[in-house]
CSV table of C-alpha atoms in Angstrom, one decimal:
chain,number,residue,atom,x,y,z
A,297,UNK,CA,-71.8,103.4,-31.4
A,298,UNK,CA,-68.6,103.0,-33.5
A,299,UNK,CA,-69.7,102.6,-37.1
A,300,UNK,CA,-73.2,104.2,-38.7
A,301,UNK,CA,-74.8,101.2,-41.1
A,302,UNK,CA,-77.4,101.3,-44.0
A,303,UNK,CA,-81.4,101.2,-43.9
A,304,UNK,CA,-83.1,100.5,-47.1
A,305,UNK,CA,-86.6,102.5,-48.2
A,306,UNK,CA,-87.9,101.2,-51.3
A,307,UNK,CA,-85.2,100.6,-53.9
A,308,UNK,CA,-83.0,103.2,-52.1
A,309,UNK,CA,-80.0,103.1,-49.2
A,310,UNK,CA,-80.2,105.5,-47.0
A,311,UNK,CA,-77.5,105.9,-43.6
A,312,UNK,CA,-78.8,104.8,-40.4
A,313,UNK,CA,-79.3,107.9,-38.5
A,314,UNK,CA,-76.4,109.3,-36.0
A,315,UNK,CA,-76.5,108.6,-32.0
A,316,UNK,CA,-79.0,110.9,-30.3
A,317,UNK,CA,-79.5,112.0,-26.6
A,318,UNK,CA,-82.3,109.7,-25.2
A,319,UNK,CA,-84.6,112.4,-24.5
A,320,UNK,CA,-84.7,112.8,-28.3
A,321,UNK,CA,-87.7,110.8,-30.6
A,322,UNK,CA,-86.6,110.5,-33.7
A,323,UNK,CA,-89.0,110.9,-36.9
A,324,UNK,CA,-88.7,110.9,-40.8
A,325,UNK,CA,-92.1,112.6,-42.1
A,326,UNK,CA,-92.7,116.0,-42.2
A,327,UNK,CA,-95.9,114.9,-41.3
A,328,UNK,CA,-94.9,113.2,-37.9
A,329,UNK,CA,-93.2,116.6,-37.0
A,330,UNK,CA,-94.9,119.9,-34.9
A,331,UNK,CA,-94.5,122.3,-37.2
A,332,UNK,CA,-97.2,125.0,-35.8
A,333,UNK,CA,-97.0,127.3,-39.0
A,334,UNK,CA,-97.5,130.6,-36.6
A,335,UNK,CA,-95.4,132.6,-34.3
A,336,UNK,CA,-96.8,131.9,-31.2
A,337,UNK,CA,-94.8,131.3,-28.2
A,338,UNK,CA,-94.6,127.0,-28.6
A,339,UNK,CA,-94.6,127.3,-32.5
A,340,UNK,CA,-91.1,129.8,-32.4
A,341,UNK,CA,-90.0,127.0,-29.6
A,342,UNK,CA,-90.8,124.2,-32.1
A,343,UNK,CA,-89.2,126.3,-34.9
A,344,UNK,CA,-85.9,126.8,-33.1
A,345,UNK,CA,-85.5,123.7,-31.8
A,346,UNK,CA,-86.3,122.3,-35.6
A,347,UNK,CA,-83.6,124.7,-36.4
A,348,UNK,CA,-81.2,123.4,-33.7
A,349,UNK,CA,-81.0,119.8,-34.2
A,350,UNK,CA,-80.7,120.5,-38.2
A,351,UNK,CA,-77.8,122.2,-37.3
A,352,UNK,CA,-76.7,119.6,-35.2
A,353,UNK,CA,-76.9,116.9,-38.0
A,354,UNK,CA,-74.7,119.8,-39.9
A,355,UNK,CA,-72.0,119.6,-37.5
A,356,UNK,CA,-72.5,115.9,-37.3
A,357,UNK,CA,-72.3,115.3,-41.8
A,358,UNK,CA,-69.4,118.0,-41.7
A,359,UNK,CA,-67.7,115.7,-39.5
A,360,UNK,CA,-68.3,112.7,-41.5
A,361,UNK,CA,-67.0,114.3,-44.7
A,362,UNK,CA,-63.7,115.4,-42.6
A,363,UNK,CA,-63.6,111.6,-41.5
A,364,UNK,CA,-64.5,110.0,-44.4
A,365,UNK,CA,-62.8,111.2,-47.0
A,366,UNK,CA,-59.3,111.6,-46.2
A,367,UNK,CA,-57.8,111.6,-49.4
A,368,UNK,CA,-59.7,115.2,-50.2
A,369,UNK,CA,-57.6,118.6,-50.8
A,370,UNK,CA,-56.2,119.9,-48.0
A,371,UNK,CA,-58.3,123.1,-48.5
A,372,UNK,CA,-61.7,121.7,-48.7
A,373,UNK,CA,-60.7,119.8,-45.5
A,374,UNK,CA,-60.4,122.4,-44.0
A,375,UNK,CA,-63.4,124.3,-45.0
A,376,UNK,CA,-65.2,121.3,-43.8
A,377,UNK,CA,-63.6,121.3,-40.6
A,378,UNK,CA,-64.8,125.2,-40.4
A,379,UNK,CA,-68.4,124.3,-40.6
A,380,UNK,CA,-68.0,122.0,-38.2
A,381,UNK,CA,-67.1,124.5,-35.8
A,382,UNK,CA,-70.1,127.1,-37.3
A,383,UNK,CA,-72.5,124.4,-36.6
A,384,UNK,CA,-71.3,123.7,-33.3
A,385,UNK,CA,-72.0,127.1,-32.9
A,386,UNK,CA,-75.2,127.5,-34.4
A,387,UNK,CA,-76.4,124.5,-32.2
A,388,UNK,CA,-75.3,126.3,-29.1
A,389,UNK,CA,-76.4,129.8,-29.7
A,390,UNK,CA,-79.8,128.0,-30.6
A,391,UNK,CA,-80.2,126.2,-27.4
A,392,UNK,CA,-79.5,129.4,-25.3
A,393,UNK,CA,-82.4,131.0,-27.3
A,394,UNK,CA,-85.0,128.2,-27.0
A,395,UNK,CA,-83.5,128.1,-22.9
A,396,UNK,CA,-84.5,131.6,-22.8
A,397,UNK,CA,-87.8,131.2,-24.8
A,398,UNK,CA,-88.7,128.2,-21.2
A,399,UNK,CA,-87.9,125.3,-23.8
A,400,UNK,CA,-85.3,122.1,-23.5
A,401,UNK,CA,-84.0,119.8,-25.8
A,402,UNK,CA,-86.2,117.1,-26.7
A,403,UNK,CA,-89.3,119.0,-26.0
A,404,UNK,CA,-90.5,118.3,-29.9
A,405,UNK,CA,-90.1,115.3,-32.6
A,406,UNK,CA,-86.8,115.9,-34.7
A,407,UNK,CA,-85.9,114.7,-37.8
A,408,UNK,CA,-82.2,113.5,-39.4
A,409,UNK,CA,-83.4,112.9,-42.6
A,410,UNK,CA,-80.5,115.3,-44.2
A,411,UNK,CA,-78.0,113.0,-42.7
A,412,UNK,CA,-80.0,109.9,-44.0
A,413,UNK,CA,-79.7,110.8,-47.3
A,414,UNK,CA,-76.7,113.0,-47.7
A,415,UNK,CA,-74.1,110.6,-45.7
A,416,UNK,CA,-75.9,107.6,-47.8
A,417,UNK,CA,-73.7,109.4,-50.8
A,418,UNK,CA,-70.3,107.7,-51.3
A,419,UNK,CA,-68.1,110.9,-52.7
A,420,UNK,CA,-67.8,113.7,-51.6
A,421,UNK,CA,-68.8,116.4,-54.6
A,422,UNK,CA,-72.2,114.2,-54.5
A,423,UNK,CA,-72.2,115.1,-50.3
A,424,UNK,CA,-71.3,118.6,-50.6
A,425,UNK,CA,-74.2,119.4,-53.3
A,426,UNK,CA,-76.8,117.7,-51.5
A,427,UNK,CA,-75.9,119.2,-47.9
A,428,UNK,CA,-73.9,122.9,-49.1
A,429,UNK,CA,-74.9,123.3,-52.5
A,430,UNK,CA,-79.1,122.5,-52.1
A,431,UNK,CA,-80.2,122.0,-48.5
A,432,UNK,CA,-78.0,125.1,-46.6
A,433,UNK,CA,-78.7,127.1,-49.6
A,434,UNK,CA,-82.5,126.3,-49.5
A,435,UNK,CA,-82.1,126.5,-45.8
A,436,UNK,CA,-81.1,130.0,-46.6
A,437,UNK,CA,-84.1,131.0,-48.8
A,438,UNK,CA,-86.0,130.1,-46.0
A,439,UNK,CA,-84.3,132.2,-42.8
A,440,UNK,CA,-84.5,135.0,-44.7
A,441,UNK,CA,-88.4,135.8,-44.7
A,442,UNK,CA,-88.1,133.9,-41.3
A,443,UNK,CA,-86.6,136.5,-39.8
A,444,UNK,CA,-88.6,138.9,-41.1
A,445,UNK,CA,-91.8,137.0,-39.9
A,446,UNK,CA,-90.1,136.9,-36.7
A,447,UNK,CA,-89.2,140.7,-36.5
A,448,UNK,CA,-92.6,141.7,-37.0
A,449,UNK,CA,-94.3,139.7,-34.4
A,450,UNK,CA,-91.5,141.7,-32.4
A,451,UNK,CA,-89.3,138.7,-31.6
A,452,UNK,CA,-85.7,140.3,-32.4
A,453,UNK,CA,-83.4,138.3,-30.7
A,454,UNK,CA,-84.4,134.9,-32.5
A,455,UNK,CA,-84.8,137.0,-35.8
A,456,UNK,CA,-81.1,137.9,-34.8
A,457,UNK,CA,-79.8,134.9,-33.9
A,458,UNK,CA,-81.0,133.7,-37.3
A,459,UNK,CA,-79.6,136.4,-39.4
A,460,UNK,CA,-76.1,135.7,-37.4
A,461,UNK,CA,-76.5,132.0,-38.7
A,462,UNK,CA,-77.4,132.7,-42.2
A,463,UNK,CA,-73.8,134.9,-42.3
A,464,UNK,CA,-71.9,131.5,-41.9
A,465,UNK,CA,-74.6,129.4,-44.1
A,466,UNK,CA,-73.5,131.8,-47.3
A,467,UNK,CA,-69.7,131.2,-46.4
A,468,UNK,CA,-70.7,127.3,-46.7
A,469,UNK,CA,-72.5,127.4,-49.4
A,470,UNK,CA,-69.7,129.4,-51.1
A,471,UNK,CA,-67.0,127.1,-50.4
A,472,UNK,CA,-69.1,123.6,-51.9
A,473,UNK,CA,-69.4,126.4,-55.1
A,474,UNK,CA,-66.5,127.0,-55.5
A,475,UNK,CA,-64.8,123.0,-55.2
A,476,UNK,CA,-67.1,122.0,-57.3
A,477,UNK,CA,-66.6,123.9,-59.8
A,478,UNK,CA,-62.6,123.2,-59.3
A,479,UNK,CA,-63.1,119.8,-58.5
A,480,UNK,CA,-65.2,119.6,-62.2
A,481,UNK,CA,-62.4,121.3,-64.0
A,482,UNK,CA,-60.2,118.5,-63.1
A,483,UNK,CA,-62.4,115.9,-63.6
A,484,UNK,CA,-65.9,116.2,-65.7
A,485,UNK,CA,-67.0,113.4,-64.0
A,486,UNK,CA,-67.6,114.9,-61.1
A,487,UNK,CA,-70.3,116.8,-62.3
A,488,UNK,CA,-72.1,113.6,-63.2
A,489,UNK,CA,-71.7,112.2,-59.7
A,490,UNK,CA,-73.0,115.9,-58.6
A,491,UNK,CA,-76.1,115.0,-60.9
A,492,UNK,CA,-76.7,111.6,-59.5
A,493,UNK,CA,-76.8,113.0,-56.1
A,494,UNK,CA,-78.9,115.7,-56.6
A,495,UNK,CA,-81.6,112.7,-58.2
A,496,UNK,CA,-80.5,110.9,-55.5
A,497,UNK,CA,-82.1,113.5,-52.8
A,498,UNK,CA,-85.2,114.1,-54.7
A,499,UNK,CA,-86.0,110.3,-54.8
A,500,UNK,CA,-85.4,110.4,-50.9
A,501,UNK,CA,-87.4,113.5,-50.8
A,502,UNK,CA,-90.0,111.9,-52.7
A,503,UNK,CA,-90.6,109.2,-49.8
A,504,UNK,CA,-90.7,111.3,-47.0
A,505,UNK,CA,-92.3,114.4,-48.5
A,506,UNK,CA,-95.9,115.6,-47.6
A,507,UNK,CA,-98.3,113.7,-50.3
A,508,UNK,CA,-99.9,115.2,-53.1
A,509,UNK,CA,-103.4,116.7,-51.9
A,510,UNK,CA,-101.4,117.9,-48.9
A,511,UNK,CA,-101.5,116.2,-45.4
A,512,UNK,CA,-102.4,117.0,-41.6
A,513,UNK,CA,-99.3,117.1,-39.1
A,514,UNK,CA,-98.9,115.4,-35.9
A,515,UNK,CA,-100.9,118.7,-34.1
A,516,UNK,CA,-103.0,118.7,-36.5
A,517,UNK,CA,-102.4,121.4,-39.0
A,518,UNK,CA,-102.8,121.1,-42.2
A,519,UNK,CA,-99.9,121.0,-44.9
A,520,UNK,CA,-99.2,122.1,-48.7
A,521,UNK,CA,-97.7,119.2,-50.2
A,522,UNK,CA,-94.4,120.3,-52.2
A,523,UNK,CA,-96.1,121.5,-55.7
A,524,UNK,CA,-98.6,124.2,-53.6
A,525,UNK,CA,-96.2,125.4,-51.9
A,526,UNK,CA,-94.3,128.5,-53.6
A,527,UNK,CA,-90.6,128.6,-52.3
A,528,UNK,CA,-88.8,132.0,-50.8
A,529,UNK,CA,-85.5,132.5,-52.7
A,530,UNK,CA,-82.8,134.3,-51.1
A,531,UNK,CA,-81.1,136.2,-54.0
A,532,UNK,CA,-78.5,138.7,-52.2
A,533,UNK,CA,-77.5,135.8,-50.3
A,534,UNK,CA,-77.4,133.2,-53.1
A,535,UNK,CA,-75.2,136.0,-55.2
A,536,UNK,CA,-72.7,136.2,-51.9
A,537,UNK,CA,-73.1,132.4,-52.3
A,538,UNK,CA,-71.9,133.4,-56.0
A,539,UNK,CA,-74.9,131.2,-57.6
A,540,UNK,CA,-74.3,132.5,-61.3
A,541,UNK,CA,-77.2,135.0,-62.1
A,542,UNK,CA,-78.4,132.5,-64.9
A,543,UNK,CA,-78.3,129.9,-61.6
A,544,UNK,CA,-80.4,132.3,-59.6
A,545,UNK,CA,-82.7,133.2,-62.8
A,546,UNK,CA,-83.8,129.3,-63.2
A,547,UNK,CA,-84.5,128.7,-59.2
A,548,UNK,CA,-87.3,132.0,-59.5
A,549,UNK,CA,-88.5,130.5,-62.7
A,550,UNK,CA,-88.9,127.1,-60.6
A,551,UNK,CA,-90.5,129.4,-57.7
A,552,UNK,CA,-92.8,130.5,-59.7
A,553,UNK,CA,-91.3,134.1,-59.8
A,554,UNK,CA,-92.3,134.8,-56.5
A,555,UNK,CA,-90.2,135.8,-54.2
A,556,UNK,CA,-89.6,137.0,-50.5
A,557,UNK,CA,-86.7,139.2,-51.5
A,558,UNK,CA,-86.2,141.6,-54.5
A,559,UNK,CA,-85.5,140.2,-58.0
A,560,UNK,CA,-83.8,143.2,-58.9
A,561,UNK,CA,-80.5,141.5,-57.4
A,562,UNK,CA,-80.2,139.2,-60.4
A,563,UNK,CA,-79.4,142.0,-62.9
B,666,UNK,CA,-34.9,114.9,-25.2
B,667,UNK,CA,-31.5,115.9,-27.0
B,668,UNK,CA,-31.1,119.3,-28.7
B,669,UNK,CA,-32.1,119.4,-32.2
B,670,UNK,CA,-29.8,121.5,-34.3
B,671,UNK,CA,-30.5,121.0,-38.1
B,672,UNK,CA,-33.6,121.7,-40.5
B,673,UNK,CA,-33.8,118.3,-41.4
B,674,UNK,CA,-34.3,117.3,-37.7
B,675,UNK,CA,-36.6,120.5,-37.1
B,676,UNK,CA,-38.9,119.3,-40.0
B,677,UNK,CA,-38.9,115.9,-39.3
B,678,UNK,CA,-40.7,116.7,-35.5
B,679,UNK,CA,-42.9,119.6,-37.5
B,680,UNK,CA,-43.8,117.2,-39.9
B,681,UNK,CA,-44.7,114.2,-37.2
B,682,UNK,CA,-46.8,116.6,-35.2
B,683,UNK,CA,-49.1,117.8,-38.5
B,684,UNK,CA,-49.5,113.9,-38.6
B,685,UNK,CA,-50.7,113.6,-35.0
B,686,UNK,CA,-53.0,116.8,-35.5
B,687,UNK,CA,-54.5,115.3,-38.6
B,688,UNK,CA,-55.5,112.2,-37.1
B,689,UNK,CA,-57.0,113.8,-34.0
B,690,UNK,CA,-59.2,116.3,-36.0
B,691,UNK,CA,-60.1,112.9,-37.8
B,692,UNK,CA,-61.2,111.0,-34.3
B,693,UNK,CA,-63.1,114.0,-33.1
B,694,UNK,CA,-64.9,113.8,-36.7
B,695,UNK,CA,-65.6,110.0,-36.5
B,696,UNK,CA,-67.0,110.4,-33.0
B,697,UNK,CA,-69.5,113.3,-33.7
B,698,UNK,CA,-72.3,111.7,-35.1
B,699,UNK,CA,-71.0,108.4,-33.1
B,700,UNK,CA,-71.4,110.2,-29.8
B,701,UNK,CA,-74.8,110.8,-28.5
B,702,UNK,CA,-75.0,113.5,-26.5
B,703,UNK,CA,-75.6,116.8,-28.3
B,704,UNK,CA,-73.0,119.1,-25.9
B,705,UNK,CA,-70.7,116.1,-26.9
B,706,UNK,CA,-71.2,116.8,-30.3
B,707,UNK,CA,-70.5,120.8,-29.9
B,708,UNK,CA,-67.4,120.6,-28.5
B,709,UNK,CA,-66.1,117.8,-31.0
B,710,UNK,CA,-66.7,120.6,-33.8
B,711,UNK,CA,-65.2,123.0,-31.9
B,712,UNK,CA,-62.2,120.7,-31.8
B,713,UNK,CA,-61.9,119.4,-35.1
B,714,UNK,CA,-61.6,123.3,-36.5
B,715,UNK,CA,-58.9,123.3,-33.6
B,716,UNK,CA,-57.2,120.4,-34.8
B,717,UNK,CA,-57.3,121.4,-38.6
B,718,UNK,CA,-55.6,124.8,-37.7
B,719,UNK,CA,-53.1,123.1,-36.2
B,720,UNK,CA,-52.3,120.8,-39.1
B,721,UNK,CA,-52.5,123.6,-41.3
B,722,UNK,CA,-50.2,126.1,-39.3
B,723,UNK,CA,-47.5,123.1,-39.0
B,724,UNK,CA,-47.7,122.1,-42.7
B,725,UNK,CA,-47.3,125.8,-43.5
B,726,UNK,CA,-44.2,125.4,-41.6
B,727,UNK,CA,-43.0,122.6,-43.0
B,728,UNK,CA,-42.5,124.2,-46.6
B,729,UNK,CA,-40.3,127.0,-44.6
B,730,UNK,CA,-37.9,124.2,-43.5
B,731,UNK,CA,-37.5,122.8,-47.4
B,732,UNK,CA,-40.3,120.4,-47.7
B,733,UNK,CA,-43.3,121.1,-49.7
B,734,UNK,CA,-45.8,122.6,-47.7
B,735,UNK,CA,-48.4,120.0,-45.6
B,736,UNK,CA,-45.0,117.5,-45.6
B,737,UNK,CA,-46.4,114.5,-43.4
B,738,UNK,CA,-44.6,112.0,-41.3
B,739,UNK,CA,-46.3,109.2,-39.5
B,740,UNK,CA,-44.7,108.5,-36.1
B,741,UNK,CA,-43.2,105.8,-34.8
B,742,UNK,CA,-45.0,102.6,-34.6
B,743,UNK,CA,-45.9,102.0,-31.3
B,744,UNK,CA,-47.4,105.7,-31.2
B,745,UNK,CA,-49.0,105.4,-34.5
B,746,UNK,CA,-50.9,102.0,-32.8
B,747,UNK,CA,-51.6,104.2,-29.6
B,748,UNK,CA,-53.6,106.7,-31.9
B,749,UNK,CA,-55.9,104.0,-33.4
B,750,UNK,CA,-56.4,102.6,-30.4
B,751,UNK,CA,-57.6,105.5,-28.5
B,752,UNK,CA,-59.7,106.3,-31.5
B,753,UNK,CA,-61.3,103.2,-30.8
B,754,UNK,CA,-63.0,103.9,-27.1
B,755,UNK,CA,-67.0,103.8,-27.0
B,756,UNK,CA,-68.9,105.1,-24.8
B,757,UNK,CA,-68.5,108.9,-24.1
B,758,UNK,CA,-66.7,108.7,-21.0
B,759,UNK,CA,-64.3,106.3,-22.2
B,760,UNK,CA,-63.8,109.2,-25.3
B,761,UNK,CA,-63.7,112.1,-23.3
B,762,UNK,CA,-61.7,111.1,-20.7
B,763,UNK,CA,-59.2,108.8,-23.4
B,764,UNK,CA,-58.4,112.0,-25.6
B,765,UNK,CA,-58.5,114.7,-23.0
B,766,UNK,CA,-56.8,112.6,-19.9
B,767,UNK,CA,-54.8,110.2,-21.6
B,768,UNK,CA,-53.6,111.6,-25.4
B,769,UNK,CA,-53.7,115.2,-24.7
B,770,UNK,CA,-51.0,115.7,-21.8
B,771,UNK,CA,-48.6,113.8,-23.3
B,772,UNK,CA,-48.6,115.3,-26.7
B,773,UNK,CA,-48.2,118.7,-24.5
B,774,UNK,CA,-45.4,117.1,-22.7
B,775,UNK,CA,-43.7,116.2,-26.2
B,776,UNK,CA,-44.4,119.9,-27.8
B,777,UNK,CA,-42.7,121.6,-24.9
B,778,UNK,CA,-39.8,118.9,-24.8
B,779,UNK,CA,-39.5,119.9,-28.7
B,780,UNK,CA,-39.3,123.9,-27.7
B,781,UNK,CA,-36.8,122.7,-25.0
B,782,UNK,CA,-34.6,121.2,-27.5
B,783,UNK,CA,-34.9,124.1,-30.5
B,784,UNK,CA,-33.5,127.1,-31.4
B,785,UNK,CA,-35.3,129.4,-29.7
B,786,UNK,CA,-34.2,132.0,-32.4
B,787,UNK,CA,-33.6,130.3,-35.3
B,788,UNK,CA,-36.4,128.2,-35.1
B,789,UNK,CA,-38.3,130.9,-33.0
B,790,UNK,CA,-41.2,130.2,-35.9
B,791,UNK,CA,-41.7,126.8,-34.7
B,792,UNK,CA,-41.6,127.5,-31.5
B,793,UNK,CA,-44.7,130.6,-31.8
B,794,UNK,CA,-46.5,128.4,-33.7
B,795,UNK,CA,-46.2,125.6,-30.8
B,796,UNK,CA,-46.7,127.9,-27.8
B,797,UNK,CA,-50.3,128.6,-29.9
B,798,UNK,CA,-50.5,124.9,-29.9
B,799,UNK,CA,-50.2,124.3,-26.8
B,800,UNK,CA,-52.5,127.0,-25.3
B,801,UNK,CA,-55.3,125.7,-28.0
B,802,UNK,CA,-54.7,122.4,-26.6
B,803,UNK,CA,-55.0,123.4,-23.0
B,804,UNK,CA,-57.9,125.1,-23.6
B,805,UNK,CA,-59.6,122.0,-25.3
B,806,UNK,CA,-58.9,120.5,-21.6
B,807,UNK,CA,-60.7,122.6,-19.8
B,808,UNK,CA,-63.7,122.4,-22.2
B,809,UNK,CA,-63.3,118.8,-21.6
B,810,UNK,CA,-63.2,119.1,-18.1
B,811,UNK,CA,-66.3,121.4,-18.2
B,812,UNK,CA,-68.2,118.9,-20.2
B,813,UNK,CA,-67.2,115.8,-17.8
B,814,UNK,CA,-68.4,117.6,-14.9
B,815,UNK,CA,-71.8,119.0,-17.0
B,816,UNK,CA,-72.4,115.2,-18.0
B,817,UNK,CA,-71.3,113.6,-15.1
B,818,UNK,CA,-68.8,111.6,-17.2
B,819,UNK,CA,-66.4,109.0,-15.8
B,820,UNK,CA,-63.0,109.4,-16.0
B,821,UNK,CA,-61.3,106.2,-15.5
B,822,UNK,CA,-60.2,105.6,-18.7
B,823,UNK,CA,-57.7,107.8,-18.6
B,824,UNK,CA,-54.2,106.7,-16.4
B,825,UNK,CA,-54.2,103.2,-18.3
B,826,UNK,CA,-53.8,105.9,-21.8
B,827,UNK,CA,-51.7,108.4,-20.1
B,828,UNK,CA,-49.4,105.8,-19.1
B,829,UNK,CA,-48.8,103.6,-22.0
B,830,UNK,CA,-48.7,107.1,-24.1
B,831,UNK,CA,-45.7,107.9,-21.4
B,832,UNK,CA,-43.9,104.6,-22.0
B,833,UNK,CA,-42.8,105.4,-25.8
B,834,UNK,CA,-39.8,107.2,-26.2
B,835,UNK,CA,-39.4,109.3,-29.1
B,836,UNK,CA,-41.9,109.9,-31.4
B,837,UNK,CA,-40.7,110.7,-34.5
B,838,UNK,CA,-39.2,107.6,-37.0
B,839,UNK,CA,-36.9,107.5,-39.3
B,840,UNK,CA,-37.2,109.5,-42.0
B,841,UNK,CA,-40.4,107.9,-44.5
B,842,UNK,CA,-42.3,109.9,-46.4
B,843,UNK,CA,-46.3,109.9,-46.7
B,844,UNK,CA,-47.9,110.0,-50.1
């Protein structure tokens, strides 16, 4: 494969999804996927090799914004070039885990649907909201209580693989912070393409999503759809992410409040 | 290659090496997601931070020899042409064994022909910045190596690049700059 083309859904372009390993099938519902939902021994091997091939397509849409988009800042280059590495990483510190755990790659269905929709963008503030700004930092909301759910069913060494990973996720999300920001002082209109993009992956999300009334999963379990499902928010890593407090303040009004970490880390 | 006595000359070669760096941090990038196999794609990131570092450390230097810093020179033709077409190979073999085998060694070769021809004092911070170069990119080799073996990737590929990268002379042109 030299080039990555265009698949339309709907009214929408989306990026054909990257060159896999064979033993890889590749799905775009969260209903086609094996999410077990608990922490027994296949279910932390489903959830880590979820985890590992999203960090793969990390590497992979790191890459793309180092490729394609040679005209950016130096800098953000190289930031980008950074994560590639830290999701190299991630990727291979996750294998040895789900190796150690009696798994393989390609045991379980895999989705790329972050690269779908993020490398369907054509600039690169749009790119580094979706993938940095939203998905790693949502990502992050969600590792944290992970690793606390895996802690107390006594598995420590994926909680602190996890907890290793999240370190690096902050630094990423930091960095698309901070350029944007810079990147909007220069030129407002960056913060309308920021806007369109973030619209942009909730239409996407909007197609793939579970359906309203929830749905039941591949294996059979049964899922929330989006709007009954209340969202973890990381706040001490969203402030090292240096989300303003007003930022932070509106996600928990969105989450209904509720959260897996303390609130007092706003003030 | 003949001794290189001024700062002029000395950013000229600093400034066509941050070239050649930049361009292969961008192949490595344009082959991740084209590559299909995942221990493919974890070295490639490895790689392109490898590559960026090295870009950045020799721009750094060129602002030291009285350009602005990240000064950029593309080479001379025939080696700018030899760049986009190993960037070109397909399949993972053909990659692998085209960057690692073919590019690689030569642009190791040129490096230590530079440090041959320098100052070594008063352009010793060239040369420390090289010698890291050239360990990083010997390193990157022996991933490579690792990964052919671990994928049971061909190799042949390689002497047809190695060879035409051996036939150009010198690689840096006459002076033009890069917006």
């Amino acid at each position: 494969m030299s080039e990555i083309g265009y698949f339309k859904v709907g009214n929408m372009m989306l990026r054909e999804t990257p060159a896999r390993d064979a033993c890889f099938k590749v799905v775009y519902t969260d209903a086609e996927m094996h999410e077990f939902g608990d922490m027994s021994e296949i279910a932390r091997r489903e959830m880590i090799h979820r985890h590992m091939t999203n960090e793969m397509t990390s590497v992979e849409m790191a890459a793309a914004c180092v490729a394609e988009f040679p005209d950016a800042p130096w800098e953000l280059r190289m930031e980008l070039a950074r994560q590639a590495w830290d999701e190299a990483r991630h990727v291979r510190a996750l294998h040895r885990r789900l190796r150690e755990l009696g798994g393989h790659k390609g045991e379980f269905p895999i989705s790329a649907l972050e690269w779908n929709v993020t490398c369907a963008v054509d600039n690169l503030p749009g790119r580094i909201a979706i993938q940095n700004r939203t998905l790693e930092a949502g990502a992050m909301d969600v590792m944290g209580g992970l690793s606390q759910s895996l802690r107390s069913a006594g598995d420590h060494e994926t909680a602190d693989t996890l907890d290793s990973i999240n370190t690096d996720e902050v630094q990423h999300v930091r960095f698309s912070n901070r350029w944007i920001k810079r990147l909007a002082e220069s030129d407002r209109r960056v913060l309308m393409k920021v806007a369109m993009a973030i619209r942009f992956l909730t239409q996407a999300n909007s197609n793939f999503q579970i359906k309203e009334g929830g749905e039941t999963n591949a294996i059979g379990k049964e899922l929330a759809s989006p709007e009954n499902r209340i969202p973890a928010v990381n706040v001490e890593d969203r402030k090292l992410a240096e989300f303003t407090d007003d930022e932070i303040n509106e996600i928990l009004r969105q989450a209904g409040y509720r959260s897996l970490v303390s609130t007092e880390a706003t003030r | 290659m003949r001794k290189i006595t001024t700062v002029s000359e000395r950013c000229q070669n600093i400034a066509t090496f941050r070239h050649i760096s930049v361009k292969l941090m961008e192949t490595a990038a344009r082959w991740t997601p084209t590559t299909p196999e995942m221990e493919a794609k974890v070295m490639f990131g490895r790689h392109i931070w490898d590559f960026a570092q090295m870009a950045d450390w020799l721009g750094k230097r060129t602002f030291e020899l009285r350009q602005p810093e990240h000064y950029t020179l593309p080479p001379v033709d025939a080696y700018d042409a030899f760049l986009k077409d190993a960037a070109k190979a397909e399949s993972t073999s053909d990659r692998i064994s085209t960057l690692y085998d073919g590019v690689l060694p030569g642009l190791i070769e040129r490096y230590r022909s530079y440090v041959a021809a320098t100052d070594p004092i008063l352009d010793e911070p060239s040369v420390v910045i090289i010698d890291r170069i050239v360990r990083e990119l010997e390193r990157q080799r022996v991933e490579a190596a690792a990964l052919q073996r671990e994928l049971k990737l061909d190799a042949s590929a390689a002497p047809k690049i190695a060879a035409r990268e051996r036939a150009i002379g010198n690689i840096v042109a006459e002076q033009r700059v890069q917006a």
